[in-house]
Amino acid sequence: MIHLVAAAEGVSTAIGEPNTIAIVFFFLFIAITLGITYWAARQTKTTEEFFAAGRSISGRQNGFALAGDYMSAASFLGIAGLVATSGFDGLIYSTGWLVGWPIVLFLIAEPLRNLGKYTFADVVAFRLQQVPVRVSAALGTLAVVAFYLIAQMVGAGNLIRLMFGLSYETSVVIVGCVMLAYVLFGGMIATTWVQIVKAGLLLAGAFLLCVLSLSKFGFNPLALFDAAADRYGEAVLAPGKLVTNPWEAVSLGLALMFGTAGLPHILMRFYTVPDAKAARQSVFWATGLIGFFYLMTFILGFGAAVLVGRGVITAVDKGGNMAAPLLAEVVGGTGLLGFIAAVAFATILAVVAGLTLSGAAALSHDLWVNVVRGGHSNAKEELRVARAATVALGIVAIALGIVFKGQNVAFMVGLAFAIAASGNFPALVLSVFWRRYTTAGAVASIVVGTLSSLILIYLSPTIQIDIFQGTTAWFPLKNPALVTIPLSFAVGIIVSLLAPEKNALEQYDHKERRMIMGVED
Amino acid sequence: MPREQLKQLGRERWRIALTLSLVVVVIYFGFILLVAFNKPMMGYVLTEGLSVGMLLGALVILAAWLTTWIYTAWANSHYDTTLGGIHDEIRRNKP
């Protein structure tokens, strides 16, 4: 079906047909990562190893793993597709997703490493009352993880169906099961190394595609951009339809910029390194790698527009998601297509594994150990609960993937970023840097930030017009961050000032000291 | 007085972190606001294949790299050295 449509456009593609090379690469990747999992499983005996890889990952390794966690299929296939179909506009996403990283470095990474154990709730709950803070932070975490997971699982189902010709349900089940194997047996050690392998493959694959595409333009990116401008008009080099309303642009920018610093699966990675210095080094590496990757996706998008053609790209997939794989086929034949398809698959698997692990940490470390057991739990039980939570989340992920089949879930990544930016980020920043923050303030900022994001997205044009086919939306912006981030900060501050908490105030000096010094030796 | 030194160092880190965050925020939102309010300028083609917007977008990415590099270089040298000194002093003062 797919290649028939493409053939009508005058180009034939092997996308959608079983591709021997793709299958070989795919099995190779699975074999290598399961090998890693087997090796990791033998070293995963304690909760610290399960959730934090025994704090044994180096700064550079963690930088690659962070990049692996962050460079999702949405950013690889999605941005390349957006650039291919609308040119310049893709750059708005690329820059927004990158500038979150300096913020993570300056405000979050080191305090987080010094104050916490496994989750960002550790940091918020420090010096505050455990139960209310943990419960609300776990809800914030699980909301982000759930929406991000839905987007990834539905993306996985569509992508694998498109590339390997498997059925949607089979694809979702395969992703769920392989991911579960990594996390359940190999915990954070396996997840980290899967991320590192995936980041390496993705960067290498994108680089190879760039070099091959640019070789047709004398290795001059400007010649490529110019060719695109010749073919589609100079409008491809200018801002287009993505940003029409300035407030919309600012709101999206806020969510992208501060959302990164509130993503639980990203924050959790800082606990895998031995100290604050290594946490700092890891963001330095991650920023470099991710920036480089986004520069490459820009070239890939233009390369696909010129060498493949927009007509073919949108004929194969309306959203433009197949731009990069199609480009691979044109510049490197079925072999390169197979490699890129396998890389895209690996990308989804790794991101889903990271998300599941952070959800499991919220369930077992925050809710079970610190709420149900009041902070006293033996190590054996903790690990058992962690694994049970992993299995439960794996099943939920598969179920969500199947339930949301055929739905437009693109907005869910935006939703996850909005919740992370307005629920988790303000609580994290205030708890670290503001002496007078209280338990009630923390709960209020997380709950208000999360709920207001959910409600405003429900009332936004994204849901009311795009999904429900209505004609008007009560709330004008597609992304609520412009309202919800200031709201969450304001509520947190006002509630804290109205009812001061003496204990929390007195213990701030201790928190500040530990934030700089780390755990006292 | 390690306690005072520690507070001083904390304040210093906080000041640099805030300043650099502000720089990144201004640069990125400057870019976004230009995209939103001045599309003709962003679409102006400087040389074949390169518009002002694309150049500025690439510069935003460069700025993200540069600010993380500045912070990391400062923290790796000045911050870590001072912190190491404080750690030593605390250890010496322990009975």
XYZ file of C-alpha atoms in Angstrom:
616
model
C 0.000 0.000 0.000
C 2.653 2.431 1.097
C 5.002 1.724 -1.778
C 2.073 1.871 -4.202
C 1.348 5.427 -3.092
C 4.986 6.326 -3.352
C 5.239 4.647 -6.743
C 2.444 6.874 -7.960
C 4.716 9.786 -7.112
C 7.344 8.296 -9.395
C 9.688 6.984 -6.702
C 9.628 3.467 -5.361
C 10.671 2.758 -1.822
C 11.322 -0.397 0.141
C 9.808 1.203 3.260
C 7.003 -0.982 4.539
C 8.382 -4.150 2.967
C 10.275 -6.634 5.085
C 13.869 -5.511 4.661
C 16.507 -8.204 5.288
C 19.198 -5.741 6.283
C 16.860 -3.899 8.665
C 15.928 -7.215 10.271
C 19.570 -8.280 10.563
C 20.568 -4.958 12.186
C 17.508 -5.104 14.387
C 18.351 -8.576 15.695
C 21.983 -7.587 16.078
C 20.948 -4.655 18.254
C 18.594 -6.825 20.307
C 21.317 -9.482 20.741
C 23.935 -6.959 21.841
C 21.608 -5.148 24.254
C 20.310 -8.397 25.759
C 23.952 -9.438 26.187
C 24.518 -6.180 28.053
C 21.405 -6.879 30.116
C 22.712 -10.336 31.050
C 26.022 -8.808 32.137
C 24.215 -6.015 34.009
C 21.803 -8.409 35.705
C 24.714 -10.143 37.429
C 25.768 -6.813 38.932
C 22.287 -5.695 39.929
C 21.738 -6.954 43.442
C 20.772 -3.863 45.457
C 18.276 -1.049 45.034
C 21.160 1.367 44.514
C 22.342 -0.726 41.584
C 18.833 -1.161 40.236
C 17.939 2.558 40.272
C 21.314 4.294 40.171
C 23.730 1.808 38.545
C 25.660 1.755 41.827
C 26.675 5.414 41.125
C 29.405 3.964 38.930
C 28.773 5.724 35.599
C 31.389 8.293 34.557
C 30.507 11.857 33.561
C 31.177 11.260 29.883
C 29.278 7.969 29.837
C 26.336 9.638 31.521
C 26.524 12.471 28.982
C 26.038 9.935 26.180
C 23.263 8.228 28.164
C 21.484 11.555 28.761
C 21.724 12.292 25.062
C 20.374 8.801 24.391
C 17.455 9.391 26.751
C 16.680 12.754 25.185
C 17.093 12.117 21.450
C 13.765 10.382 21.030
C 12.191 9.237 17.799
C 10.185 12.472 17.934
C 13.325 14.538 17.684
C 15.080 12.370 15.114
C 12.222 11.516 12.757
C 9.905 14.348 13.788
C 12.268 17.299 13.421
C 13.825 15.959 10.223
C 10.280 15.584 8.901
C 9.245 19.052 10.044
C 12.306 20.605 8.386
C 11.697 18.590 5.215
C 8.074 19.691 4.931
C 8.276 23.260 6.253
C 11.953 24.250 6.311
C 13.088 26.794 8.893
C 10.312 26.086 11.434
C 11.992 22.864 12.568
C 14.765 25.021 14.004
C 12.347 26.483 16.580
C 11.954 23.029 18.141
C 15.642 22.150 17.845
C 16.804 25.282 19.640
C 14.055 25.050 22.279
C 14.906 21.464 23.125
C 18.589 22.310 23.356
C 18.423 25.456 25.527
C 16.797 23.442 28.317
C 20.193 21.826 28.919
C 22.181 24.862 30.077
C 19.325 25.485 32.540
C 19.630 21.917 33.815
C 23.361 22.468 34.261
C 23.169 25.842 36.024
C 20.199 25.263 38.307
C 19.533 21.554 38.753
C 22.273 18.981 38.127
C 24.655 19.529 41.045
C 22.122 20.272 43.831
C 20.094 17.288 42.646
C 23.079 14.944 42.827
C 24.123 16.167 46.262
C 20.676 16.150 47.849
C 18.890 13.127 46.446
C 19.082 9.379 46.168
C 16.886 8.105 43.312
C 14.121 10.588 42.428
C 13.624 14.350 42.216
C 11.114 14.004 45.072
C 14.117 13.273 47.319
C 15.273 16.834 46.731
C 11.876 18.507 47.156
C 11.041 16.470 50.269
C 14.403 17.191 51.936
C 13.656 19.216 55.140
C 9.901 19.130 54.357
C 7.284 16.616 55.486
C 7.816 13.404 53.557
C 4.327 12.041 52.961
C 2.498 14.972 51.297
C 5.505 16.009 49.199
C 6.280 12.461 48.071
C 2.686 11.754 47.102
C 2.338 14.917 45.024
C 5.797 14.578 43.443
C 5.044 10.961 42.532
C 1.827 12.114 40.861
C 3.754 14.769 38.924
C 6.291 12.129 37.868
C 3.724 9.538 36.876
C 1.700 12.081 34.874
C 4.776 13.064 32.842
C 5.866 9.449 32.412
C 2.373 8.329 31.334
C 1.938 10.975 28.620
C 5.479 10.566 27.367
C 5.015 6.782 27.296
C 1.774 7.005 25.317
C 3.458 9.218 22.721
C 6.435 6.848 22.472
C 4.393 3.631 22.348
C 1.985 4.909 19.692
C 4.967 6.260 17.771
C 6.656 2.860 18.091
C 3.596 1.017 16.813
C 3.229 3.265 13.777
C 6.911 3.430 13.004
C 7.589 -0.286 13.156
C 4.474 -1.064 11.165
C 5.627 1.426 8.564
C 9.196 0.204 8.419
C 9.062 -3.518 9.026
C 5.539 -4.294 7.877
C 4.583 -5.832 11.253
C 1.119 -5.211 12.674
C 0.665 -2.272 15.044
C -0.208 -4.459 18.034
C 2.732 -6.821 17.468
C 5.083 -3.847 17.317
C 3.794 -2.415 20.585
C 4.058 -5.783 22.334
C 7.620 -6.334 21.056
C 8.750 -2.905 22.246
C 7.087 -3.466 25.629
C 8.601 -6.901 26.169
C 12.163 -6.102 25.079
C 12.142 -2.933 27.158
C 10.822 -4.902 30.122
C 13.673 -7.377 29.775
C 16.252 -4.576 29.950
C 14.739 -2.819 32.945
C 13.534 -5.791 34.950
C 16.779 -7.763 34.832
C 19.428 -5.165 34.167
C 17.949 -2.151 35.969
C 19.758 1.149 35.542
C 23.058 -0.472 34.547
C 21.500 -2.120 31.497
C 19.325 0.917 30.735
C 22.365 3.210 30.826
C 24.394 1.056 28.463
C 21.453 0.613 26.102
C 21.214 4.424 26.037
C 24.928 4.765 25.358
C 24.862 2.221 22.521
C 21.773 3.854 21.089
C 23.236 7.378 21.312
C 26.372 6.178 19.532
C 24.367 4.451 16.789
C 22.023 7.400 16.321
C 24.814 9.966 16.131
C 26.838 7.757 13.783
C 23.810 7.068 11.598
C 22.823 10.731 11.395
C 26.412 11.737 10.684
C 26.750 9.188 7.887
C 23.480 10.388 6.351
C 24.670 13.996 6.543
C 27.995 13.240 4.905
C 26.354 11.239 2.112
C 23.739 13.955 1.519
C 26.261 16.791 1.591
C 28.583 14.911 -0.773
C 26.064 15.733 -3.488
C 26.469 19.449 -2.703
C 30.253 19.713 -2.514
C 30.072 19.303 1.289
C 28.628 22.778 1.564
C 25.435 22.953 3.656
C 24.616 26.362 2.160
C 24.562 24.841 -1.346
C 22.032 22.299 -0.038
C 19.844 24.989 1.568
C 20.068 27.018 -1.626
C 18.953 24.026 -3.694
C 15.935 23.709 -1.383
C 15.195 27.423 -1.813
C 15.427 27.047 -5.613
C 12.981 24.186 -5.588
C 10.435 25.298 -2.980
C 10.969 29.051 -2.875
C 12.931 31.188 -0.442
C 10.103 30.784 2.103
C 11.755 27.541 3.287
C 14.562 29.626 4.760
C 12.152 31.882 6.681
C 9.733 31.400 9.600
C 6.540 29.826 8.323
C 3.206 28.729 9.638
C 4.334 27.096 12.873
C 4.478 30.400 14.716
C 1.560 32.675 13.944
C 0.666 33.938 17.381
C 3.616 35.457 19.312
C 2.203 34.370 22.678
C 2.005 30.850 21.339
C 5.673 30.987 20.427
C 6.706 32.224 23.860
C 4.526 29.648 25.617
C 5.951 26.781 23.568
C 9.446 28.131 24.180
C 8.888 28.213 27.945
C 7.632 24.627 28.005
C 10.550 23.378 25.925
C 13.141 25.331 27.890
C 12.030 24.519 31.447
C 10.373 21.174 30.737
C 13.734 19.462 30.267
C 14.669 20.406 33.834
C 11.530 18.667 35.133
C 11.599 15.401 33.177
C 11.878 12.608 35.764
C 13.753 10.165 33.514
C 16.368 12.829 32.748
C 16.719 13.961 36.374
C 17.103 10.370 37.546
C 20.228 9.943 35.421
C 22.171 12.353 37.655
C 22.094 9.792 40.454
C 24.072 7.297 38.378
C 27.329 9.257 38.644
C 29.609 9.290 41.704
C 29.460 13.019 42.555
C 28.328 16.540 41.666
C 31.402 17.164 39.519
C 30.573 14.148 37.359
C 26.951 15.331 37.148
C 28.228 18.654 35.812
C 30.534 16.954 33.275
C 27.672 14.800 32.065
C 25.483 17.812 31.181
C 28.444 19.408 29.416
C 28.776 16.306 27.223
C 25.046 15.939 26.729
C 24.644 19.558 25.594
C 27.457 19.157 23.072
C 26.101 15.892 21.670
C 22.465 16.985 21.521
C 23.329 20.329 19.889
C 25.424 18.535 17.282
C 22.570 16.117 16.681
C 20.030 18.912 16.149
C 22.344 20.661 13.693
C 22.504 17.376 11.773
C 18.716 16.886 11.764
C 18.441 20.303 10.123
C 20.701 19.145 7.295
C 18.850 15.823 7.066
C 15.515 17.624 6.729
C 16.727 19.838 3.901
C 18.530 16.871 2.341
C 15.280 14.908 2.305
C 13.343 17.861 0.854
C 15.788 18.185 -2.056
C 16.933 14.599 -2.677
C 13.679 12.777 -1.903
C 11.103 15.490 -2.502
C 8.213 16.666 -0.352
C 5.606 14.878 -2.471
C 7.127 11.477 -1.823
C 7.729 12.178 1.869
C 4.137 13.153 2.575
C 2.826 10.344 0.351
C 4.583 7.760 2.529
C 3.573 9.389 5.813
C 1.381 12.462 6.119
C 3.248 13.732 9.157
C 6.581 13.637 7.292
C 8.091 11.216 9.818
C 9.704 9.052 7.152
C 11.873 11.873 5.755
C 15.112 10.596 7.321
C 14.589 6.904 6.421
C 13.621 7.880 2.849
C 16.731 10.014 2.584
C 18.788 7.029 3.753
C 17.315 4.920 0.995
C 18.052 7.517 -1.674
C 21.669 8.209 -0.664
C 22.664 4.761 0.621
C 20.238 2.204 -0.774
C 18.281 -0.470 1.066
C 21.296 -1.256 3.258
C 21.424 2.204 4.809
C 17.627 2.284 5.068
C 17.816 -0.941 7.067
C 20.455 0.498 9.355
C 18.504 3.722 9.965
C 15.280 1.770 10.554
C 17.025 -0.357 13.169
C 18.495 2.769 14.780
C 15.049 4.404 14.972
C 13.730 1.262 16.614
C 16.610 1.218 19.110
C 15.865 4.869 19.835
C 12.305 4.152 20.898
C 13.291 1.125 22.982
C 15.892 3.059 24.931
C 13.617 6.022 25.678
C 10.789 3.750 26.808
C 13.183 1.871 29.108
C 14.343 5.116 30.747
C 10.758 6.273 31.264
C 9.674 2.984 32.797
C 12.589 2.976 35.217
C 11.803 6.503 36.448
C 8.128 5.597 36.884
C 9.149 2.505 38.854
C 11.363 4.645 41.087
C 8.444 6.968 41.861
C 6.190 4.021 42.691
C 8.608 2.038 44.809
C 11.005 4.594 46.312
C 8.609 7.533 46.772
C 5.252 5.860 47.325
C 6.082 2.451 48.777
C 9.215 3.010 50.845
C 8.674 6.613 51.942
C 4.899 6.797 52.196
C 3.550 3.302 52.870
C 6.557 2.124 54.896
C 7.340 5.517 56.430
C 10.958 5.448 55.227
C 11.748 2.117 56.858
C 11.958 -0.761 54.484
C 14.486 -3.506 54.098
C 16.624 -3.602 50.992
C 15.272 -6.914 49.756
C 11.684 -5.764 49.905
C 12.563 -2.475 48.191
C 14.118 -4.267 45.245
C 11.176 -6.655 45.000
C 8.721 -3.748 44.940
C 10.857 -1.953 42.346
C 10.720 -4.975 40.040
C 7.002 -5.459 40.577
C 6.438 -1.779 39.729
C 8.528 -2.228 36.573
C 6.400 -5.152 35.395
C 3.206 -3.237 36.156
C 4.423 -0.196 34.203
C 5.514 -2.387 31.294
C 2.033 -3.874 31.068
C 0.451 -0.423 31.394
C 2.724 0.883 28.623
C 1.674 -1.921 26.256
C -1.994 -1.420 27.153
C -1.807 2.346 26.633
C -0.063 1.815 23.301
C -2.906 -0.416 22.116
C -5.716 1.731 23.583
C -4.420 4.863 21.866
C -3.962 3.167 18.484
C -4.836 5.518 15.651
C -5.191 8.524 17.958
C -3.406 11.761 17.362
C -0.957 11.710 20.246
C 1.597 14.216 18.975
C 0.383 16.753 21.536
C 1.200 14.389 24.388
C 4.929 15.088 24.251
C 4.048 18.787 24.536
C 1.742 17.931 27.415
C 4.492 15.980 29.180
C 6.850 18.952 28.769
C 4.187 21.375 30.024
C 3.558 19.296 33.165
C 7.285 18.828 33.759
C 7.885 22.574 33.354
C 4.957 23.716 35.496
C 4.573 20.908 38.058
C 8.057 19.571 38.723
C 10.439 22.377 37.764
C 9.050 25.167 40.033
C 8.930 22.844 43.065
C 12.483 21.704 42.427
C 13.887 25.214 42.016
C 12.024 26.713 44.971
C 12.909 23.849 47.305
C 16.580 24.171 46.446
C 17.007 27.923 46.400
C 14.312 29.377 48.640
C 14.725 29.163 52.385
C 11.079 29.796 53.256
C 9.546 27.145 51.044
C 7.127 24.945 53.000
C 5.462 21.562 52.673
C 2.125 23.158 51.824
C 3.838 25.411 49.283
C 5.558 22.468 47.589
C 2.376 20.425 47.405
C 0.456 23.438 46.117
C 2.943 24.249 43.357
C 3.153 20.653 42.113
C -0.584 20.002 42.238
C -1.593 23.371 40.776
C 1.101 23.198 38.075
C 0.115 19.678 37.024
C -3.661 20.141 37.174
C -3.686 23.555 35.507
C -1.582 22.134 32.634
C -3.987 19.246 32.209
C -7.097 21.437 32.339
C -5.772 24.147 30.028
C -4.607 21.603 27.464
C -8.035 20.011 27.605
C -9.579 23.425 26.926
C -7.017 24.338 24.255
C -7.403 24.265 20.472
C -5.254 21.097 20.403
C -8.033 19.050 22.035
C -11.172 21.107 21.377
C -10.542 21.823 17.675
C -8.010 19.243 16.415
C -9.385 16.217 18.293
C -13.020 17.012 19.093
C -13.488 18.855 15.789
C -15.039 21.823 17.573
C -14.939 25.342 16.181
C -13.789 27.266 19.231
C -11.567 26.644 22.207
C -11.989 28.298 25.569
C -8.243 28.672 26.089
C -6.436 30.240 23.110
C -2.920 28.742 23.415
C -1.895 25.266 22.293
C 0.709 25.115 25.030
C -0.280 26.368 28.507
C 3.237 26.939 29.922
C 3.004 30.730 29.661
C 0.191 30.648 32.231
C 0.949 27.515 34.227
C 4.656 28.075 35.034
C 4.128 31.536 36.622
C 0.961 30.222 38.286
C 2.802 27.318 39.895
C 5.616 29.585 41.139
C 3.114 32.136 42.468
C 0.967 29.580 44.276
C 4.036 27.930 45.827
C 5.352 31.265 47.064
C 2.043 32.637 48.356
C 1.092 29.443 50.207
C 4.561 29.278 51.796
C 4.391 32.899 52.951
C 0.880 32.527 54.371
C 1.804 29.622 56.619
C 5.497 29.540 57.523
C 6.978 26.187 58.527
C 9.457 26.614 61.374
C 11.148 23.215 61.035
C 11.747 23.578 57.329
C 13.178 27.069 57.800
C 15.579 25.901 60.496
C 16.829 22.980 58.458
C 17.598 25.034 55.377
C 21.183 25.683 56.483
C 21.729 21.957 56.635
C 20.243 21.541 53.184
C 22.341 24.369 51.779
C 25.487 22.876 53.242
C 24.741 19.447 51.840
C 23.849 20.974 48.469
C 27.391 22.300 48.164
C 29.375 19.679 50.039
C 27.488 16.517 49.139
C 27.053 13.721 51.647
C 29.378 14.452 54.579
C 32.252 12.075 54.854
C 35.807 29.851 59.176
C 34.765 27.052 56.798
C 31.065 27.779 57.468
C 31.324 31.362 56.221
C 33.493 30.319 53.288
C 30.928 27.700 52.359
C 28.088 30.207 52.370
C 30.230 32.596 50.338
C 30.982 29.884 47.777
C 27.316 28.921 47.594
C 26.363 32.538 46.929
C 29.037 32.832 44.277
C 27.829 29.722 42.432
C 24.252 30.897 42.692
C 25.158 34.291 41.199
C 27.008 32.783 38.243
C 24.301 30.170 37.670
C 21.582 32.831 37.675
C 23.499 35.189 35.404
C 24.221 32.484 32.850
C 20.612 31.228 33.014
C 19.445 34.753 32.324
C 21.830 35.042 29.364
C 20.433 31.826 27.860
C 16.827 32.922 28.489
C 17.425 36.327 26.865
C 19.180 34.824 23.835
C 16.571 32.127 23.252
C 13.512 34.307 23.781
C 15.146 37.060 21.736
C 15.319 34.526 18.913
C 11.722 33.343 19.446
C 10.357 36.882 19.624
C 12.143 37.798 16.396
C 10.585 34.729 14.780
C 7.181 35.823 16.066
C 7.365 39.572 15.416
C 9.842 40.130 12.621
C 9.442 37.387 10.059
C 10.640 39.537 7.124
C 13.946 40.205 8.860
C 14.408 36.538 9.802
C 13.661 35.536 6.222
C 16.125 38.019 4.707
C 18.635 36.033 2.687
C 22.210 37.020 3.534
C 23.958 34.881 0.999
C 22.687 32.059 -1.198
C 21.140 29.427 1.091
C 21.526 31.340 4.354
C 18.826 33.513 5.939
C 19.204 35.718 9.025
C 16.909 33.367 10.944
C 19.021 30.308 10.172
C 22.197 32.109 11.159
C 20.638 33.258 14.445
C 19.248 29.766 15.115
C 22.728 28.296 14.694
C 24.069 31.022 16.975
C 21.514 30.047 19.659
C 22.928 26.517 19.567
C 26.456 27.929 19.752
C 25.431 30.121 22.714
C 24.095 27.059 24.547
C 27.443 25.350 24.019
C 29.416 28.412 25.011
C 27.510 29.083 28.250
C 27.770 25.457 29.390
C 31.475 25.596 28.587
C 31.946 28.825 30.588
C 30.121 27.411 33.593
C 31.912 24.054 33.470
C 35.320 25.690 33.104
C 34.626 28.023 36.052
C 33.262 25.219 38.231
C 36.045 22.773 37.373
C 38.757 25.240 38.279
C 37.673 27.909 40.751
C 34.660 26.252 42.419
C 36.180 22.802 42.864
C 39.475 24.201 44.156
C 37.770 26.379 46.758
C 35.477 23.531 47.753
C 38.465 21.191 48.083
C 40.103 23.761 50.382
C 37.007 23.913 52.569
C 36.837 20.113 52.752
C 40.494 20.007 53.856
C 39.950 22.638 56.509
C 36.925 20.818 57.916
C 38.935 17.608 58.065
C 41.829 19.372 59.835
C 39.478 20.907 62.394
C 37.937 17.577 63.270
C 39.139 16.470 66.683
